[in-house]
Coordinates of C-alpha atoms and ligand atoms in Angstrom, one line a residue:
X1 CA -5.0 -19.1 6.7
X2 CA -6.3 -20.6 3.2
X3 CA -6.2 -23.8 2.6
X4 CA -3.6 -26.2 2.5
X5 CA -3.5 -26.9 -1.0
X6 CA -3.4 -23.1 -1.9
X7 CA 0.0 -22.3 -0.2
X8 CA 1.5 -25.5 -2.1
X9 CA -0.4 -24.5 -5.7
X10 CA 1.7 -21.0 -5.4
X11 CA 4.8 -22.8 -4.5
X12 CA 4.5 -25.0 -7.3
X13 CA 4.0 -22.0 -9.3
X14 CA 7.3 -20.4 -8.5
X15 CA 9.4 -23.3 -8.7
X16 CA 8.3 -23.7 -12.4
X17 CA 10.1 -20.1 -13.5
X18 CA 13.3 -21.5 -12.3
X19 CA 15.8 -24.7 -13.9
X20 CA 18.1 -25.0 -10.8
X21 CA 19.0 -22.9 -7.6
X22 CA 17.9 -22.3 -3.9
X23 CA 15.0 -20.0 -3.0
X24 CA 15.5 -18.3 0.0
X25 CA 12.6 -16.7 2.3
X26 CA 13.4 -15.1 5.6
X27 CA 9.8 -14.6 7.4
X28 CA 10.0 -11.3 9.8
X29 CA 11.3 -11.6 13.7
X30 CA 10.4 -9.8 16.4
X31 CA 10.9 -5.7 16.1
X32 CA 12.0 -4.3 19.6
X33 CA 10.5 -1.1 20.6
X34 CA 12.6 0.0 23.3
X35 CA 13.9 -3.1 24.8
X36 CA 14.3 -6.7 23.0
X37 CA 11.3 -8.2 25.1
X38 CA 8.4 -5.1 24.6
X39 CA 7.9 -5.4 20.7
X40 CA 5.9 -3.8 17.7
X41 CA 3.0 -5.6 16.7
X42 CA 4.4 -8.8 14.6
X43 CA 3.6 -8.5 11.2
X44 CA 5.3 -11.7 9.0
X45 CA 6.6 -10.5 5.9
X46 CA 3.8 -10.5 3.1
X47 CA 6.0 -13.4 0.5
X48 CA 6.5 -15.5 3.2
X49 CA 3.0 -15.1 4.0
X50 CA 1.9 -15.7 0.5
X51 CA 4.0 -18.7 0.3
X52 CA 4.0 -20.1 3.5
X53 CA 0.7 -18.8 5.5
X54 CA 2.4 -18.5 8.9
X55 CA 1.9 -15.9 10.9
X56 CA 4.8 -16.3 13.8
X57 CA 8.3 -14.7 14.1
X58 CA 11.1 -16.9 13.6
X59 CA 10.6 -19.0 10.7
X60 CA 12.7 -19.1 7.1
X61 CA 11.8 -21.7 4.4
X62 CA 14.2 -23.0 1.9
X63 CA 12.9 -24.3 -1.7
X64 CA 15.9 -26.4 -3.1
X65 CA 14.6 -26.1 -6.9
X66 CA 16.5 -29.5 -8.3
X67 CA 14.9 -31.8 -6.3
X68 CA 11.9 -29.7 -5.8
X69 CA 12.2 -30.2 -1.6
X70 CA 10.4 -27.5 0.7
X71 CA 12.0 -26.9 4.3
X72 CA 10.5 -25.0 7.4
X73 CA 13.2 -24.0 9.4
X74 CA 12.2 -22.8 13.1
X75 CA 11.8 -23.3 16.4
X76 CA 10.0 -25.7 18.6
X77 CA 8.9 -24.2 21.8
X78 CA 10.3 -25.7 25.5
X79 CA 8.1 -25.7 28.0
X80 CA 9.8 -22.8 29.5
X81 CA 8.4 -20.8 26.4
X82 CA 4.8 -22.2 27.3
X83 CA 5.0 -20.7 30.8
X84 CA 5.2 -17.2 29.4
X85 CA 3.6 -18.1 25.6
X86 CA 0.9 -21.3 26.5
X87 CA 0.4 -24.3 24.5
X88 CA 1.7 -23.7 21.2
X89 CA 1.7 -25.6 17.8
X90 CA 4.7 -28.1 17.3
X91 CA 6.8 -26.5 13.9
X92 CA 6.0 -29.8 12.1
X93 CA 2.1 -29.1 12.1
X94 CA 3.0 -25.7 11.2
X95 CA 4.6 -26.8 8.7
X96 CA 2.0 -29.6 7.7
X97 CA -0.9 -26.8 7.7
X98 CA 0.6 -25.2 4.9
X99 CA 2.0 -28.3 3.0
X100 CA 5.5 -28.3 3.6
X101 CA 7.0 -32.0 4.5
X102 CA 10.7 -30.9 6.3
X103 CA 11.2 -28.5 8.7
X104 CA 14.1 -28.2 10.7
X105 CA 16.0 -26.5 13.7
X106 CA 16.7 -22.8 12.7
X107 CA 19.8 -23.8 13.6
X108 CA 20.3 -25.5 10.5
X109 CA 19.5 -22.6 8.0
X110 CA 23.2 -21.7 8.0
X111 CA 24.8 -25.4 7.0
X112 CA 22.0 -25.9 3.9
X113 CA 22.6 -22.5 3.0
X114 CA 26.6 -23.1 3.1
X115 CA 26.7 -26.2 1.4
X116 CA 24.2 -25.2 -1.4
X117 CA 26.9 -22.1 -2.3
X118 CA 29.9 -24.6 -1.6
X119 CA 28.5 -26.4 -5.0
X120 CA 28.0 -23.7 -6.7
X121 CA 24.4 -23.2 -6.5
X122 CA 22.2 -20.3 -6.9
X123 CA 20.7 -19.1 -3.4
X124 CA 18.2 -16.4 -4.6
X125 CA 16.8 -13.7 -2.1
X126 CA 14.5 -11.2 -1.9
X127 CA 15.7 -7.9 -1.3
X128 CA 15.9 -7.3 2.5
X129 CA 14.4 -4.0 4.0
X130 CA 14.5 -4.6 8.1
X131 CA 18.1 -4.5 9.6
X132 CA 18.6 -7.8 11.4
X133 CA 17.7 -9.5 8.0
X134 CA 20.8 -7.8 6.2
X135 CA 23.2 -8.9 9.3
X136 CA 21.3 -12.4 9.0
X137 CA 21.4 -12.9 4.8
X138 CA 24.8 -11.4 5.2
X139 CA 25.7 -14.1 7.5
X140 CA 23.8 -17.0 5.6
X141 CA 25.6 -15.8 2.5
X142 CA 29.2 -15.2 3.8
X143 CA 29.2 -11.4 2.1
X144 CA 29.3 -8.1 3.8
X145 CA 25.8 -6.4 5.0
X146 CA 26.6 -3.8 2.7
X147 CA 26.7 -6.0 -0.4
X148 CA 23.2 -8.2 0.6
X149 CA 21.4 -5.1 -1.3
X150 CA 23.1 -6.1 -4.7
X151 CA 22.6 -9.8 -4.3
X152 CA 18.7 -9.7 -4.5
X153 CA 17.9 -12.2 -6.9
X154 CA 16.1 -10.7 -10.2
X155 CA 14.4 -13.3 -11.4
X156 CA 13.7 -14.4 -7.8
X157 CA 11.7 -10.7 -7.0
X158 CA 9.9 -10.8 -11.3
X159 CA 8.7 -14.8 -10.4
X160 CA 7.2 -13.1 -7.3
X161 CA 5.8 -9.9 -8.8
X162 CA 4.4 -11.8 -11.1
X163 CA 2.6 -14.1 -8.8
X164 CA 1.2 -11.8 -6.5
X165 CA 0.1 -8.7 -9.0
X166 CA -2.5 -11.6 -10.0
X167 CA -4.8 -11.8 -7.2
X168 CA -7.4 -15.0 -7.0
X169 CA -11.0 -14.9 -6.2
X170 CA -9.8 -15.6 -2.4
X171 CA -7.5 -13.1 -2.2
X172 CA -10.3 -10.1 -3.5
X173 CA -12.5 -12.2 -0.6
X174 CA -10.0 -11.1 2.0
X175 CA -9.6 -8.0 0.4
X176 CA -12.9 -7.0 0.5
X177 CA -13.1 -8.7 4.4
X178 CA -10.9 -5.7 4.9
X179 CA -12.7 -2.8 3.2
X180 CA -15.6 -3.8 4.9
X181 CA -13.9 -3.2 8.3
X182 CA -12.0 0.3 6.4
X183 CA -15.9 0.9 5.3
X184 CA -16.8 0.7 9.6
X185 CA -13.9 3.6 10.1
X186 CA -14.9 6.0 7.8
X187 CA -18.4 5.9 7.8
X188 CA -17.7 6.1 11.9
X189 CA -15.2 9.2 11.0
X190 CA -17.7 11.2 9.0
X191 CA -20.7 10.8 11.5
X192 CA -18.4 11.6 14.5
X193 CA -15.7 14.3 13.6
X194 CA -16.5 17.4 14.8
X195 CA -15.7 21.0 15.4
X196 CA -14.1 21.2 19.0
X197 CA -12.8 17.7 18.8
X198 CA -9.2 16.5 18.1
X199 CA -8.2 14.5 14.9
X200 CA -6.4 11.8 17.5
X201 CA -10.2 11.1 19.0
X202 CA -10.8 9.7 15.4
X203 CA -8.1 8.5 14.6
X204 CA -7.6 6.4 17.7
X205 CA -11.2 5.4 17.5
X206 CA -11.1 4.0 13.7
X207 CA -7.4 2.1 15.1
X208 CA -10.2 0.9 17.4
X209 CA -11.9 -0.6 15.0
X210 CA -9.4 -1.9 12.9
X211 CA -8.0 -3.7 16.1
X212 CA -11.2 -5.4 17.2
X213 CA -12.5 -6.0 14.0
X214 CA -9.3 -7.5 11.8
X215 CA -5.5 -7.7 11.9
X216 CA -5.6 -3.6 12.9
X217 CA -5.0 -0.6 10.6
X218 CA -3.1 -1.3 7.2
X219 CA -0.5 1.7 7.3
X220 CA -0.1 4.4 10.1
X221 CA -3.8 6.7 9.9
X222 CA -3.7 9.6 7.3
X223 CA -5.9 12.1 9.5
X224 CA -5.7 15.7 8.9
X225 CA -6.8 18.9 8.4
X226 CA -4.0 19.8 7.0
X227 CA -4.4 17.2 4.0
X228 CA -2.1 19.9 1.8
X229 CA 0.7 17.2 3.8
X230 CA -0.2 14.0 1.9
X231 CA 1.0 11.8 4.4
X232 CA 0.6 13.7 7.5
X233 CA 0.5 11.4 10.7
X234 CA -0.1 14.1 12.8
X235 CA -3.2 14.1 14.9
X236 CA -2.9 16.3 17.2
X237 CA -4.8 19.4 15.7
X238 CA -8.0 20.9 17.0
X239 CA -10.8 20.7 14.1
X240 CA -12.7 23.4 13.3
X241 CA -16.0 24.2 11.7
X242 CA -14.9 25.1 7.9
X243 CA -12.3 22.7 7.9
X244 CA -11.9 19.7 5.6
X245 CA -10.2 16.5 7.2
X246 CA -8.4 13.8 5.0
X247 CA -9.3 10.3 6.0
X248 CA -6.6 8.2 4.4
X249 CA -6.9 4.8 6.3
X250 CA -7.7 1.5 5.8
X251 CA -7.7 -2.1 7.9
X252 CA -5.8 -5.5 7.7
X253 CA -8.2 -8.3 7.0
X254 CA -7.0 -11.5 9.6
X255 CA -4.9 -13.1 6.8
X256 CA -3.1 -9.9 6.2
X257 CA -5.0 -8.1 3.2
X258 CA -5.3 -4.3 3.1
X259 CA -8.1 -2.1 2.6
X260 CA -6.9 1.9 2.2
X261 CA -9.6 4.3 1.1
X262 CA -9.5 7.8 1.4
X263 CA -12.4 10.8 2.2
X264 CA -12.3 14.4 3.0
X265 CA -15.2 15.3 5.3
X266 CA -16.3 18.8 6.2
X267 CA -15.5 19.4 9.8
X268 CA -19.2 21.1 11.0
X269 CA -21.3 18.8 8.4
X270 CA -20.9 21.3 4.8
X271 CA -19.0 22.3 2.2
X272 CA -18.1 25.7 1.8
X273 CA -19.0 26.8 -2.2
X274 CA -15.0 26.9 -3.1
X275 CA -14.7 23.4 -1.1
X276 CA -17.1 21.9 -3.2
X277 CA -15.5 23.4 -6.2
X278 CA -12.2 21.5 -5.6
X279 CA -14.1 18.3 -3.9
X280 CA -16.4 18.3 -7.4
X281 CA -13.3 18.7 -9.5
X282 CA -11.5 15.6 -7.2
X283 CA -14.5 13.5 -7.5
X284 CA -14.9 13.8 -11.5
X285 CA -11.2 12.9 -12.1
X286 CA -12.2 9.8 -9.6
X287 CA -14.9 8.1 -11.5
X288 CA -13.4 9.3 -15.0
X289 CA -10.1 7.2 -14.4
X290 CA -12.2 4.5 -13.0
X291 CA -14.4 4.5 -15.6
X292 CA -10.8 4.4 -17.8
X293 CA -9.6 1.3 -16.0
X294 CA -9.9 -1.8 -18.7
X295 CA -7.0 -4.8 -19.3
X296 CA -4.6 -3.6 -21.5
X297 CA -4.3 0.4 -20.6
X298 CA -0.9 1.5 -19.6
X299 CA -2.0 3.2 -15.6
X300 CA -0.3 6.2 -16.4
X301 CA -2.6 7.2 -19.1
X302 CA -5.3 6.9 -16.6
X303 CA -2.9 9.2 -14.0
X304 CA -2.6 11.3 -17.1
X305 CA -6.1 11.4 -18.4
X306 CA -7.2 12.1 -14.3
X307 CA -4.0 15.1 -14.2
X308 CA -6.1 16.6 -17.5
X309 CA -9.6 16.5 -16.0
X310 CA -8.7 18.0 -12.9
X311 CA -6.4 20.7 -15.0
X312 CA -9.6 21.9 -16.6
X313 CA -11.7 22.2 -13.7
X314 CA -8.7 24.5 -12.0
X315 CA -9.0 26.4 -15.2
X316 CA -12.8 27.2 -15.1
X317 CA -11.9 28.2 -11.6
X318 CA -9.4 30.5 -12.6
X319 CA -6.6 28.9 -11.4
X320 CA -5.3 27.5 -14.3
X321 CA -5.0 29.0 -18.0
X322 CA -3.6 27.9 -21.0
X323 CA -3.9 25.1 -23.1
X324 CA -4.3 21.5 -20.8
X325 CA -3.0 19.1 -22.8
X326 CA 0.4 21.7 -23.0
X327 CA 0.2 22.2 -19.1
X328 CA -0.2 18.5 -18.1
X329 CA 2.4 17.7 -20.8
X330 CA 5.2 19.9 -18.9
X331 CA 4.1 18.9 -15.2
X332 CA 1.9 22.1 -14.2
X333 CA -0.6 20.5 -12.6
X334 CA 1.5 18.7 -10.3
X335 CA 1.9 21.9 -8.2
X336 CA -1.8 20.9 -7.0
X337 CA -1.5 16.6 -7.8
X338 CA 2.0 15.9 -6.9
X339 CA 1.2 12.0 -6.3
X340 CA 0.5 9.2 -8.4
X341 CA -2.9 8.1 -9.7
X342 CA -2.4 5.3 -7.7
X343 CA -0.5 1.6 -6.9
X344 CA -1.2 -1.8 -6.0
X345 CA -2.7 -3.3 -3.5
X346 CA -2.8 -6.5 -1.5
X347 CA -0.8 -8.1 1.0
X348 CA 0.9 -5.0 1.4
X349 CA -0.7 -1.7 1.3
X350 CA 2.0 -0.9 -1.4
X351 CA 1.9 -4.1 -2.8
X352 CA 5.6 -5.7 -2.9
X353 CA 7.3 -1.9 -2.9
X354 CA 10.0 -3.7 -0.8
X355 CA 10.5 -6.1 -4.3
X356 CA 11.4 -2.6 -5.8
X357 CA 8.6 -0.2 -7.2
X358 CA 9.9 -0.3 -11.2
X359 CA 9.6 -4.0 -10.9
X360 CA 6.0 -3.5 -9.6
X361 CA 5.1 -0.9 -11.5
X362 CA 7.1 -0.4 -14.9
X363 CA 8.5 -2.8 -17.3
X364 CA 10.5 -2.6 -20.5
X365 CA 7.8 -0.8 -22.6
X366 CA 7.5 1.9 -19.4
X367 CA 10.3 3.5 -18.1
X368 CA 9.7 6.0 -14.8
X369 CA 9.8 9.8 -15.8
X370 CA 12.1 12.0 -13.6
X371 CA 9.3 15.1 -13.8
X372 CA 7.7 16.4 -10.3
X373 CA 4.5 14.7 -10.2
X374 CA 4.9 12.2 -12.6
X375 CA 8.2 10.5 -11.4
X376 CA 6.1 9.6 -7.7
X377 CA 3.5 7.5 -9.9
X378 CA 3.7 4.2 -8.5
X379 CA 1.9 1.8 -11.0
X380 CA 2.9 2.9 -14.5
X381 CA 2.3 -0.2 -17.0
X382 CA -0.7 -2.1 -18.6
X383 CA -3.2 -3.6 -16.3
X384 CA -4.2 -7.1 -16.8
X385 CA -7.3 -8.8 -15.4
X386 CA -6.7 -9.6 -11.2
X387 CA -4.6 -6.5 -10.6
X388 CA -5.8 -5.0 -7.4
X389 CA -5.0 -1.2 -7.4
X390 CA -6.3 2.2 -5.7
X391 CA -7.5 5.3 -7.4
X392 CA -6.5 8.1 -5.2
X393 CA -6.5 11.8 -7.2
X394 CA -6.0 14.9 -4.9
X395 CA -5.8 18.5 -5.0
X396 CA -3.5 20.4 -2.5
X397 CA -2.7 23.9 -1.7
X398 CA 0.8 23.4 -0.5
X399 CA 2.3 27.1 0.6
X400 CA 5.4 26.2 0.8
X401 CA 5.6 24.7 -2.9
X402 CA 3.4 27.3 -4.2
X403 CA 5.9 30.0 -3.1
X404 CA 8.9 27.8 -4.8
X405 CA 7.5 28.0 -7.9
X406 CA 6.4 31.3 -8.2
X407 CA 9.7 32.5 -6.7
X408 CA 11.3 30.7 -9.6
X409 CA 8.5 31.9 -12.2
X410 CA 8.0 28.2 -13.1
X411 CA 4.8 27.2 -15.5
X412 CA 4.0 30.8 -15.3
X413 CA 2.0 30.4 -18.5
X414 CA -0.2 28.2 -16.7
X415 CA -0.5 29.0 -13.1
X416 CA -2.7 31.9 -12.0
X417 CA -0.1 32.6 -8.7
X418 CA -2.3 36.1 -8.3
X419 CA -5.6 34.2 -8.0
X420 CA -3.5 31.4 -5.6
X421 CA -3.1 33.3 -3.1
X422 CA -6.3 32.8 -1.8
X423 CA -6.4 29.4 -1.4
X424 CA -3.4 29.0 0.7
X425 CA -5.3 28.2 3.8
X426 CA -7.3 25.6 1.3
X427 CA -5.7 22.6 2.3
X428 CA -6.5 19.3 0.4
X429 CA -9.1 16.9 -1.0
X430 CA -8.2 13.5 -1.8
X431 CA -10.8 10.6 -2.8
X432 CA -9.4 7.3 -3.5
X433 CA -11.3 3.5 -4.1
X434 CA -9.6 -0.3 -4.5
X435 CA -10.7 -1.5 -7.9
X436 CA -10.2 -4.8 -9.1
X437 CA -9.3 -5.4 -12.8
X438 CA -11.8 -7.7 -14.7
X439 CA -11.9 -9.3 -18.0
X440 CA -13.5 -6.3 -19.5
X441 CA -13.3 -3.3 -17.0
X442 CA -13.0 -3.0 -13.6
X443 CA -14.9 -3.4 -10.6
X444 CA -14.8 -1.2 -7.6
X445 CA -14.1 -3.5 -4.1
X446 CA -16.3 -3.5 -1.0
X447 CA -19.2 -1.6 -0.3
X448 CA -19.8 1.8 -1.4
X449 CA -18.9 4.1 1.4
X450 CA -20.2 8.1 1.2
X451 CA -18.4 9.5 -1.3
X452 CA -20.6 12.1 -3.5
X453 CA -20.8 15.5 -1.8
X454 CA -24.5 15.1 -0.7
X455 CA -23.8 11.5 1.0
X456 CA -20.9 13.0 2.7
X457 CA -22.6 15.9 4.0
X458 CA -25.8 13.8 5.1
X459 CA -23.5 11.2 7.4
X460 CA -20.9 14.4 8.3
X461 CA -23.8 17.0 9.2
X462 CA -26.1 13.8 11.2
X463 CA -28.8 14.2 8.2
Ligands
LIG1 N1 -2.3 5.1 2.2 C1 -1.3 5.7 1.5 C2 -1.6 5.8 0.1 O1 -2.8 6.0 -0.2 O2 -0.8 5.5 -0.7
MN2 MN1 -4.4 5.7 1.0
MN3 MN1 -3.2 4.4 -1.6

């Protein structure tokens, strides 16, 4: 974990947005996975973890604003616990690692809890998104589990967003701790996928990696050759030479950061001519939007500006026709980009999408359009310098979408359906990078892993 100090600075931090009240954190219990005692891997929830470090099931914290106290509520382990568990920490240094003075018996949650609302305090929570913590802040907050979705606490989850959407130097350390693990996978998928083989004996291999280098993989493996299904976690296909595999996947750094990078490698070691066609079109809509990235740009004029470059290279293909700026202005283009340009990234892979994606992403001068495409787009408003976000354009050939829309004769003006029909055994190409926003641009995280056709094809092909 980071220092001491660090945990408490953040703390101090939040309490200052807030006059009076009770802040609430539940950190993340035990998930069964087919009976109570064989689980999922733990993972704490990433604001406790930013606020409170630890990394074991079972703890809450309470921050009681007016007097400014801090509370660890747990658990001390019996000796009966060691048998199974060995020695473990006491929860008072746990609680001392990260700063906090009190901790009590978890036990005691409920009374602090009750007497706080039996004043008529605020008790502010974050918007719940596993099960047992509706039935528990149900219970904590004498209210029904149906209603605990309506109590999340606004200013409680805009305190928060704003914290964490500003990363510190440590936090782009860890980051970049775990894109140099992601960088291990995918240079290890391009030099080893090939024809023959089946995606699961890369995919298991880079979870490998991931496992016994860091925390393990950041979000289930993205590894297909059918990338035309964006998040396809299916792995079970044999590849073949010709084919073009999607690499989405990325690694947890020890204190929780995420790395998530995507590739498309040719299956056999080379482009075909109309592969590289869509892979160049992919790759100059990449750098053009990072080269875009700056404080003070809305993100979906970058998604936009990337939409109109890769428009115009479908349209000196053939694909496309029409006038660009018209096409991307109605949505055409998102019959081959139906995505987002991108999100944050941190903690979580989506950063803080269990806050509530228009308070991560939008804000009162940006309000989330309802069109095909565009309405998916993650991170909408202005960057500011410490924003951590990816850059991920694609281009899929999705049959069953394609034959929706020409069924229904939609942007006829501006889809070549006749020309289509050859590229429905295309697939999909998706590139994406973790940039950091600086004072003046942006930087791109980690080390550079293969990206340009030529480096791709010289690590895919054993060059
Ligand atoms: N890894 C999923 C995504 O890129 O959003
Ligand atoms: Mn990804
Ligand atoms: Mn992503």
């Amino acid at each position: 974990m980071f220092a001491e100090n660090v945990y408490r600075q953040r703390r101090q931090q939040l309490k200052q947005q807030f006059d009076a009240g009770v802040l609430l954190f539940l950190g993340n219990d035990d998930s069964p996975m087919n009976y109570s005692d064989n689980t999922y891997r733990f993972r704490q929830d990433s604001t406790f973890l930013y606020y409170f470090g630890l990394q074991d099931p079972g703890l809450a914290a309470v921050i009681e604003v007016d007097d400014e106290s801090e509370t660890l509520f747990g658990y001390d382990f019996t000796v009966d616990d060691v048998v199974w568990m060995g020695p473990q920490p006491s929860l008072q240094e746990r609680a001392e690692r990260v700063g906090v003075v009190k901790c009590a018996a978890q036990s005691q949650l409920a009374p602090v809890i009750a007497k706080a609302l039996a004043a008529g305090r605020d008790v502010h929570i974050l918007p719940p998104y596993r099960g047992d913590h509706r039935i528990k802040a149900a219970s904590l907050l004498h209210i029904s589990v149906e209603a605990v979705e309506h109590y999340a606490s606004e200013p409680f989850i805009k305190a928060v967003v704003a914290q964490r959407s500003i990363k510190s130097t440590d936090e782009i350390v860890e980051i970049e701790t775990a894109l140099d693990i992601t960088h291990q996978m995918h240079t290890f998928a391009m030099q080893h996928a090939r024809p023959g083989m089946v995606e699961r004996e890369i995919s298991g291999q880079m979870e490998g990696i991931a496992a016994t280098r860091g925390a393990g993989v950041s979000f289930p493996i993205i590894f297909s050759v059918h990338g035309e299904t964006l998040h396809n976690h299916y792995h079970g296909n044999i590849m073949r030479r010709g084919d073009i595999a999607v690499n989405d996947s990325g690694a947890e750094s020890f204190l929780h950061y995420a790395g998530d990078i995507t590739r498309t490698i040719p299956i056999g070691g080379q482009f075909t001519s109309r592969q590289r066609d869509i892979y160049s079109i992919v790759l100059s809509a990449q750098m053009q939007a990072i080269a875009a990235i700056r404080p003070g740009i809305p993100y979906r004029d970058v998604h936009l500006h990337a939409a109109r470059v890769m428009a115009e290279g479908l349209k000196q293909l053939g694909l496309m026709r029409g006038d660009m700026d018209d096409a991307v202005a109605q949505g055409a283009h998102a019959l081959f980009f139906p995505h987002g340009l991108g999100h944050m990234m941190g903690l979580d892979v989506h950063d803080m999408e269990n806050l509530g994606e228009n308070h991560v992403g939008y804000d009162e001068s940006i309000q989330r359009s309802a069109q095909f495409g565009l309405k998916s787009l993650r991170l909408a408003r202005a960057l500011q310098p410490g924003y951590v976000l990816t850059v991920e354009p694609g281009l899929y050939f999705i049959p069953a979408l394609i034959a929706k829309w020409e069924a229904a004769g939609k942007s006829r003006d501006f889809i070549n359906y006749e020309k289509l029909r050859a590229f429905l055994d295309f697939g999909g190409i998706r590139i994406e990078d973790d940039v950091v926003v600086t004072a003046n641009g942006q930087r791109v995280l980690g080390r550079p892993i293969a990206k340009t056709i030529d480096e791709v094809e010289a690590l895919a092909s054993g060059r």
